[in-house]
Structures are given as C-alpha cells and as structure tokens.
Amino acid sequence: ETGVTQTPRHLVMGMTNKKSLKCEQHLGHNAMYWYKQSAKKPLELMFVYNFKEQTENNSVPSRFSPECPNSSHLFLHLHTLQPEDSALYLCASSQVMGQFYNEQFFGPGTRLTVL
Amino acid sequence: DAKTTQPPSMDCAEGRAANLPCNHSTISGNEYVYWYRQIHSQGPQYIIHGLKNNETNEMASLIITEDRKSSTLILPHATLRDTAVYYCIVPNSGGSNYKLTFGKGTLLTVNP
C-alpha cells in the first residue's frame, strides 16, 4: 500500500448505529487530518493531529470522535449521526517541520450516507 | 489568512496549455501559495507551491507576479484527465499554516 488509504470507501448507517472510519498513511508523515465535504460545499477541516496530539478541533459536534493511536493511523468514530452528516470524509497527512506544515496528501475518502 | 479569488470555470482544448489565474492581493511576505486539484469524487491532490520565485515540477508550473498579489498555474499540455476543480490556497501564517481553506476553486474542463 502506498500513500494514504481509507476504509471503508462507502458506508451506509442508521442514526442509531456506531461505526468507525479508518485512515492509514504510508508516507512517514507526523501530522494527520480529517476533512468533511458535503454536497456542493467546500472542504471543511474537522480535526488535526500532530505527533498523535490533537491540535485542532474545528467546532465539530461530539458525535464525531477522532482517535490517533500513532502517527500512521487515524480513526473517526461515529455515533448517533444525523442525515445532514452524510458527506465525503477525507483523511490527509503531511510532514511537520518545526512550525511549518508541508503539503498535504489526501486519501480517496469515505462516502458516508446516514439514513 | 489571505483570501484568494479564482474564476469559477474555464475551458481548455486537449493538448493546449491551461493557464489558471488566482488573485491573492492580501498575501503577506511569508505566506506561500499552494495549488491543489480535486477530480470528481476523489480526494484533493497537491500540485505545487511557491513563495516568490516561479516553480516547476512534473505536473505544472507556477508563475507568481513580482508583487505576489497574483499567480498563474500552468498545465503545459492539458489532457482529458486534467479535468478537475483547481484550488489556489494561501494557508495561515504564524505557525498554523496547516489550515487549508478550500474555496470554490476553478472547474477546468479539458475538451477533446
């Protein structure tokens, strides 16, 4: 595997379900990101992890819970979602050098549908 | 962060150069200009970035004006697979330059 991978690629869930999205990066980077892209809207940054520490939570509702066990893996745990949470969820990674975050590499995304 | 302005759409003939403009008149001296693109239903792809000097890589060239208030991304020989939304982004400076604010970008359509 190379680059940034995400699983599953597609997910349909009910509002009472609990599911998790997984992201893995094979680039040796030390920062990882979650983005949300709703239909016909720009990408929105959700969370940022730098060396496994969360450095950004962009006012995301608590029904989205991120987890970063190491620099290569990032999860997004989902519970009691709403239909308006249906979107493409994208993971990205980059290398951080001091205060400078280099270019981000994105995964293919998980297309989430909440019924 | 510096705001960018891009045309909403452009067309280009296959095999010709595609020149995508971007205005970033409020850019400050230490802020970079980044370009990404997103092919339909895929994750964004990094293309190139620059500070002052023109840059070139295997994908594209980036021309930045001397006053740094605008730039142009050049795809020298556009193919049908270059059809995508192209984003010009100036991330935050001051230590939080990971914040890529994706606007609406420019939808480039390469026609056969």
mmCIF file of C-alpha atoms in Angstrom:
data_model
loop_
_atom_site.group_PDB
_atom_site.id
_atom_site.type_symbol
_atom_site.label_atom_id
_atom_site.label_comp_id
_atom_site.label_asym_id
_atom_site.label_seq_id
_atom_site.Cartn_x
_atom_site.Cartn_y
_atom_site.Cartn_z
ATOM 1 C CA GLU A 1 0.000 0.000 0.000
ATOM 2 C CA THR A 2 1.240 3.449 -0.778
ATOM 3 C CA GLY A 3 0.087 6.949 0.062
ATOM 4 C CA VAL A 4 -2.985 7.455 2.196
ATOM 5 C CA THR A 5 -5.629 4.749 2.386
ATOM 6 C CA GLN A 6 -9.122 4.945 3.825
ATOM 7 C CA THR A 7 -11.622 2.253 4.725
ATOM 8 C CA PRO A 8 -14.396 1.702 4.097
ATOM 9 C CA ARG A 9 -14.812 3.556 0.817
ATOM 10 C CA HIS A 10 -18.588 3.600 1.196
ATOM 11 C CA LEU A 11 -20.701 3.384 4.351
ATOM 12 C CA VAL A 12 -24.435 3.491 4.935
ATOM 13 C CA MET A 13 -25.579 3.718 8.525
ATOM 14 C CA GLY A 14 -28.668 4.432 10.538
ATOM 15 C CA MET A 15 -28.881 7.250 13.016
ATOM 16 C CA THR A 16 -28.574 4.880 15.986
ATOM 17 C CA ASN A 17 -25.558 2.989 14.662
ATOM 18 C CA LYS A 18 -21.957 3.279 15.790
ATOM 19 C CA LYS A 19 -19.290 2.993 13.127
ATOM 20 C CA SER A 20 -15.666 3.957 12.621
ATOM 21 C CA LEU A 21 -13.744 5.298 9.679
ATOM 22 C CA LYS A 22 -10.112 4.303 9.347
ATOM 23 C CA CYS A 23 -7.214 6.109 7.736
ATOM 24 C CA GLU A 24 -3.649 4.899 7.322
ATOM 25 C CA GLN A 25 -0.730 6.767 5.841
ATOM 26 C CA HIS A 26 2.373 5.058 4.450
ATOM 27 C CA LEU A 27 4.387 8.222 3.881
ATOM 28 C CA GLY A 28 6.190 8.527 7.200
ATOM 29 C CA HIS A 29 4.358 11.754 7.996
ATOM 30 C CA ASN A 30 3.736 13.015 11.513
ATOM 31 C CA ALA A 31 0.510 15.005 11.076
ATOM 32 C CA MET A 32 -2.920 13.734 10.083
ATOM 33 C CA TYR A 33 -6.202 15.472 9.315
ATOM 34 C CA TRP A 34 -9.919 14.793 8.927
ATOM 35 C CA TYR A 35 -11.959 16.850 6.449
ATOM 36 C CA LYS A 36 -15.637 16.825 5.582
ATOM 37 C CA GLN A 37 -17.001 17.606 2.129
ATOM 38 C CA SER A 38 -20.759 17.963 1.906
ATOM 39 C CA ALA A 39 -22.517 18.077 -1.431
ATOM 40 C CA LYS A 40 -21.690 21.246 -3.359
ATOM 41 C CA LYS A 41 -19.773 22.705 -0.397
ATOM 42 C CA PRO A 42 -16.065 23.355 0.040
ATOM 43 C CA LEU A 43 -13.943 21.024 2.108
ATOM 44 C CA GLU A 44 -14.089 21.777 5.820
ATOM 45 C CA LEU A 45 -11.259 20.943 8.195
ATOM 46 C CA MET A 46 -12.506 18.922 11.192
ATOM 47 C CA PHE A 47 -9.512 17.740 13.205
ATOM 48 C CA VAL A 48 -5.733 17.959 13.119
ATOM 49 C CA TYR A 49 -3.267 15.664 14.880
ATOM 50 C CA ASN A 50 0.410 16.494 15.191
ATOM 51 C CA PHE A 51 2.593 13.706 16.611
ATOM 52 C CA LYS A 52 -0.566 11.956 17.865
ATOM 53 C CA GLU A 53 -1.703 15.047 19.762
ATOM 54 C CA GLN A 54 -4.885 16.793 18.708
ATOM 55 C CA THR A 55 -4.045 20.361 17.810
ATOM 56 C CA GLU A 56 -7.277 21.415 16.148
ATOM 57 C CA ASN A 57 -10.946 20.728 16.696
ATOM 58 C CA ASN A 58 -12.855 22.949 14.326
ATOM 59 C CA SER A 59 -16.061 23.128 16.409
ATOM 60 C CA VAL A 60 -17.037 19.621 15.419
ATOM 61 C CA PRO A 61 -20.066 18.071 17.199
ATOM 62 C CA SER A 62 -19.246 15.436 19.790
ATOM 63 C CA ARG A 63 -20.984 12.727 17.777
ATOM 64 C CA PHE A 64 -17.707 12.701 15.800
ATOM 65 C CA SER A 65 -14.862 11.371 17.936
ATOM 66 C CA PRO A 66 -11.349 11.172 16.486
ATOM 67 C CA GLU A 67 -8.610 8.834 17.655
ATOM 68 C CA CYS A 68 -4.955 8.849 16.680
ATOM 69 C CA PRO A 69 -3.132 5.894 18.267
ATOM 70 C CA ASN A 70 0.102 6.557 16.351
ATOM 71 C CA SER A 71 1.428 8.782 13.593
ATOM 72 C CA SER A 72 0.320 6.361 10.875
ATOM 73 C CA HIS A 73 -3.262 5.685 11.882
ATOM 74 C CA LEU A 74 -6.284 7.907 12.358
ATOM 75 C CA PHE A 75 -9.833 6.929 13.177
ATOM 76 C CA LEU A 76 -13.111 8.792 13.183
ATOM 77 C CA HIS A 77 -15.692 7.190 15.466
ATOM 78 C CA LEU A 78 -19.276 7.968 14.577
ATOM 79 C CA HIS A 79 -22.360 7.645 16.767
ATOM 80 C CA THR A 80 -25.929 8.947 16.627
ATOM 81 C CA LEU A 81 -25.307 10.797 13.403
ATOM 82 C CA GLN A 82 -27.884 12.876 11.571
ATOM 83 C CA PRO A 83 -28.827 12.694 7.891
ATOM 84 C CA GLU A 84 -27.101 16.048 7.334
ATOM 85 C CA ASP A 85 -23.831 14.371 8.309
ATOM 86 C CA SER A 86 -23.925 12.488 5.022
ATOM 87 C CA ALA A 87 -20.802 13.587 3.155
ATOM 88 C CA LEU A 88 -17.421 12.573 1.807
ATOM 89 C CA TYR A 89 -14.962 12.263 4.684
ATOM 90 C CA LEU A 90 -11.370 12.767 3.686
ATOM 91 C CA CYS A 91 -8.202 11.986 5.551
ATOM 92 C CA ALA A 92 -4.881 13.664 4.822
ATOM 93 C CA SER A 93 -1.340 13.583 6.141
ATOM 94 C CA SER A 94 1.683 15.843 5.968
ATOM 95 C CA GLN A 95 5.141 16.242 7.397
ATOM 96 C CA VAL A 96 5.585 18.848 10.106
ATOM 97 C CA MET A 97 8.986 20.512 10.363
ATOM 98 C CA GLY A 98 9.090 22.861 13.297
ATOM 99 C CA GLN A 99 6.197 25.257 12.835
ATOM 100 C CA PHE A 100 5.843 24.514 9.151
ATOM 101 C CA TYR A 101 3.285 22.035 7.878
ATOM 102 C CA ASN A 102 4.233 20.820 4.440
ATOM 103 C CA GLU A 103 1.860 19.905 1.636
ATOM 104 C CA GLN A 104 -0.955 17.536 2.487
ATOM 105 C CA PHE A 105 -1.611 14.218 0.815
ATOM 106 C CA PHE A 106 -5.201 13.062 0.748
ATOM 107 C CA GLY A 107 -6.829 9.671 0.789
ATOM 108 C CA PRO A 108 -9.667 8.707 -1.554
ATOM 109 C CA GLY A 109 -12.317 9.405 1.070
ATOM 110 C CA THR A 110 -15.225 7.529 2.637
ATOM 111 C CA ARG A 111 -18.632 8.288 1.165
ATOM 112 C CA LEU A 112 -20.972 8.239 4.186
ATOM 113 C CA THR A 113 -24.753 8.090 3.948
ATOM 114 C CA VAL A 114 -26.820 8.441 7.117
ATOM 115 C CA LEU A 115 -30.380 7.193 6.838
ATOM 116 C CA ASP B 1 -5.323 34.147 6.226
ATOM 117 C CA ALA B 2 -5.022 35.685 2.801
ATOM 118 C CA LYS B 3 -8.143 35.332 0.698
ATOM 119 C CA THR B 4 -7.896 34.066 -2.858
ATOM 120 C CA THR B 5 -10.110 34.765 -5.856
ATOM 121 C CA GLN B 6 -10.421 32.417 -8.808
ATOM 122 C CA PRO B 7 -12.725 32.296 -11.837
ATOM 123 C CA PRO B 8 -15.457 29.702 -11.302
ATOM 124 C CA SER B 9 -14.798 27.837 -14.532
ATOM 125 C CA MET B 10 -12.513 27.617 -17.547
ATOM 126 C CA ASP B 11 -12.308 25.520 -20.681
ATOM 127 C CA CYS B 12 -9.209 24.277 -22.430
ATOM 128 C CA ALA B 13 -8.611 22.223 -25.553
ATOM 129 C CA GLU B 14 -6.786 18.941 -25.130
ATOM 130 C CA GLY B 15 -3.069 19.316 -25.807
ATOM 131 C CA ARG B 16 -3.067 23.047 -25.246
ATOM 132 C CA ALA B 17 -1.739 24.875 -22.210
ATOM 133 C CA ALA B 18 -4.184 25.611 -19.434
ATOM 134 C CA ASN B 19 -3.500 28.850 -17.549
ATOM 135 C CA LEU B 20 -5.413 29.167 -14.293
ATOM 136 C CA PRO B 21 -5.269 32.578 -12.594
ATOM 137 C CA CYS B 22 -5.534 33.383 -8.904
ATOM 138 C CA ASN B 23 -5.633 36.698 -7.093
ATOM 139 C CA HIS B 24 -4.290 36.930 -3.538
ATOM 140 C CA SER B 25 -3.827 40.653 -3.079
ATOM 141 C CA THR B 26 -3.717 40.487 0.749
ATOM 142 C CA ILE B 27 -0.920 37.934 0.892
ATOM 143 C CA SER B 28 1.823 38.735 3.372
ATOM 144 C CA GLY B 29 5.537 38.354 2.881
ATOM 145 C CA ASN B 30 5.991 34.924 4.420
ATOM 146 C CA GLU B 31 2.854 33.237 3.083
ATOM 147 C CA TYR B 32 3.127 30.576 0.425
ATOM 148 C CA VAL B 33 0.739 29.966 -2.452
ATOM 149 C CA TYR B 34 -0.425 26.365 -2.800
ATOM 150 C CA TRP B 35 -2.332 24.705 -5.604
ATOM 151 C CA TYR B 36 -4.401 21.554 -5.228
ATOM 152 C CA ARG B 37 -6.889 19.910 -7.526
ATOM 153 C CA GLN B 38 -9.806 17.578 -6.992
ATOM 154 C CA ILE B 39 -11.044 15.237 -9.636
ATOM 155 C CA HIS B 40 -14.705 14.395 -9.232
ATOM 156 C CA SER B 41 -15.432 12.258 -6.137
ATOM 157 C CA GLN B 42 -11.747 11.821 -5.315
ATOM 158 C CA GLY B 43 -9.541 13.318 -2.618
ATOM 159 C CA PRO B 44 -7.672 16.524 -3.423
ATOM 160 C CA GLN B 45 -4.226 16.204 -4.948
ATOM 161 C CA TYR B 46 -1.308 18.500 -4.188
ATOM 162 C CA ILE B 47 0.129 20.098 -7.316
ATOM 163 C CA ILE B 48 2.726 22.738 -6.478
ATOM 164 C CA HIS B 49 3.533 25.615 -4.156
ATOM 165 C CA GLY B 50 5.737 28.715 -4.181
ATOM 166 C CA LEU B 51 6.742 31.797 -2.237
ATOM 167 C CA LYS B 52 8.364 34.308 -4.586
ATOM 168 C CA ASN B 53 10.115 32.532 -7.404
ATOM 169 C CA ASN B 54 8.461 30.672 -10.225
ATOM 170 C CA GLU B 55 8.311 26.947 -9.651
ATOM 171 C CA THR B 56 8.060 23.949 -11.947
ATOM 172 C CA ASN B 57 7.559 20.261 -11.305
ATOM 173 C CA GLU B 58 6.419 17.261 -13.309
ATOM 174 C CA MET B 59 2.797 18.316 -13.061
ATOM 175 C CA ALA B 60 2.742 22.059 -13.583
ATOM 176 C CA SER B 61 4.431 25.446 -13.443
ATOM 177 C CA LEU B 62 3.591 28.218 -11.022
ATOM 178 C CA ILE B 63 4.166 31.822 -12.025
ATOM 179 C CA ILE B 64 3.983 34.376 -9.204
ATOM 180 C CA THR B 65 3.942 38.083 -10.012
ATOM 181 C CA GLU B 66 6.689 40.237 -8.607
ATOM 182 C CA ASP B 67 4.326 41.950 -6.166
ATOM 183 C CA ARG B 68 2.990 38.485 -5.195
ATOM 184 C CA LYS B 69 -0.593 39.651 -5.483
ATOM 185 C CA SER B 70 -1.474 37.085 -8.096
ATOM 186 C CA SER B 71 -0.269 33.831 -9.576
ATOM 187 C CA THR B 72 -0.964 31.537 -12.506
ATOM 188 C CA LEU B 73 -0.899 27.776 -12.574
ATOM 189 C CA ILE B 74 0.124 26.419 -15.955
ATOM 190 C CA LEU B 75 -0.589 22.906 -17.158
ATOM 191 C CA PRO B 76 1.587 22.863 -20.285
ATOM 192 C CA HIS B 77 -0.230 20.156 -22.246
ATOM 193 C CA ALA B 78 -3.673 19.571 -20.791
ATOM 194 C CA THR B 79 -5.244 16.129 -21.102
ATOM 195 C CA LEU B 80 -8.799 14.958 -20.504
ATOM 196 C CA ARG B 81 -7.648 13.604 -17.139
ATOM 197 C CA ASP B 82 -6.770 17.122 -16.030
ATOM 198 C CA THR B 83 -10.470 17.972 -15.855
ATOM 199 C CA ALA B 84 -10.918 18.868 -12.188
ATOM 200 C CA VAL B 85 -11.565 21.655 -9.702
ATOM 201 C CA TYR B 86 -8.344 23.575 -9.076
ATOM 202 C CA TYR B 87 -7.851 25.320 -5.754
ATOM 203 C CA CYS B 88 -5.476 28.185 -5.099
ATOM 204 C CA ILE B 89 -4.818 28.390 -1.360
ATOM 205 C CA VAL B 90 -2.801 30.643 0.886
ATOM 206 C CA PRO B 91 -2.620 28.843 4.242
ATOM 207 C CA ASN B 92 -2.488 30.688 7.516
ATOM 208 C CA SER B 93 0.849 32.056 8.510
ATOM 209 C CA GLY B 94 2.100 32.393 12.034
ATOM 210 C CA GLY B 95 2.523 28.738 12.850
ATOM 211 C CA SER B 96 -0.883 27.464 11.757
ATOM 212 C CA ASN B 97 -0.144 27.025 8.095
ATOM 213 C CA TYR B 98 -1.855 23.640 8.060
ATOM 214 C CA LYS B 99 -5.212 25.311 7.646
ATOM 215 C CA LEU B 100 -6.050 24.821 4.023
ATOM 216 C CA THR B 101 -9.170 26.861 3.377
ATOM 217 C CA PHE B 102 -10.711 25.363 0.280
ATOM 218 C CA GLY B 103 -12.917 27.836 -1.538
ATOM 219 C CA LYS B 104 -14.939 27.030 -4.633
ATOM 220 C CA GLY B 105 -11.902 26.863 -6.917
ATOM 221 C CA THR B 106 -11.917 26.832 -10.706
ATOM 222 C CA LEU B 107 -13.566 23.994 -12.575
ATOM 223 C CA LEU B 108 -11.266 23.302 -15.507
ATOM 224 C CA THR B 109 -12.863 21.327 -18.297
ATOM 225 C CA VAL B 110 -10.485 19.926 -20.890
ATOM 226 C CA ASN B 111 -12.297 19.304 -24.144
ATOM 227 C CA PRO B 112 -11.272 16.802 -26.847
#
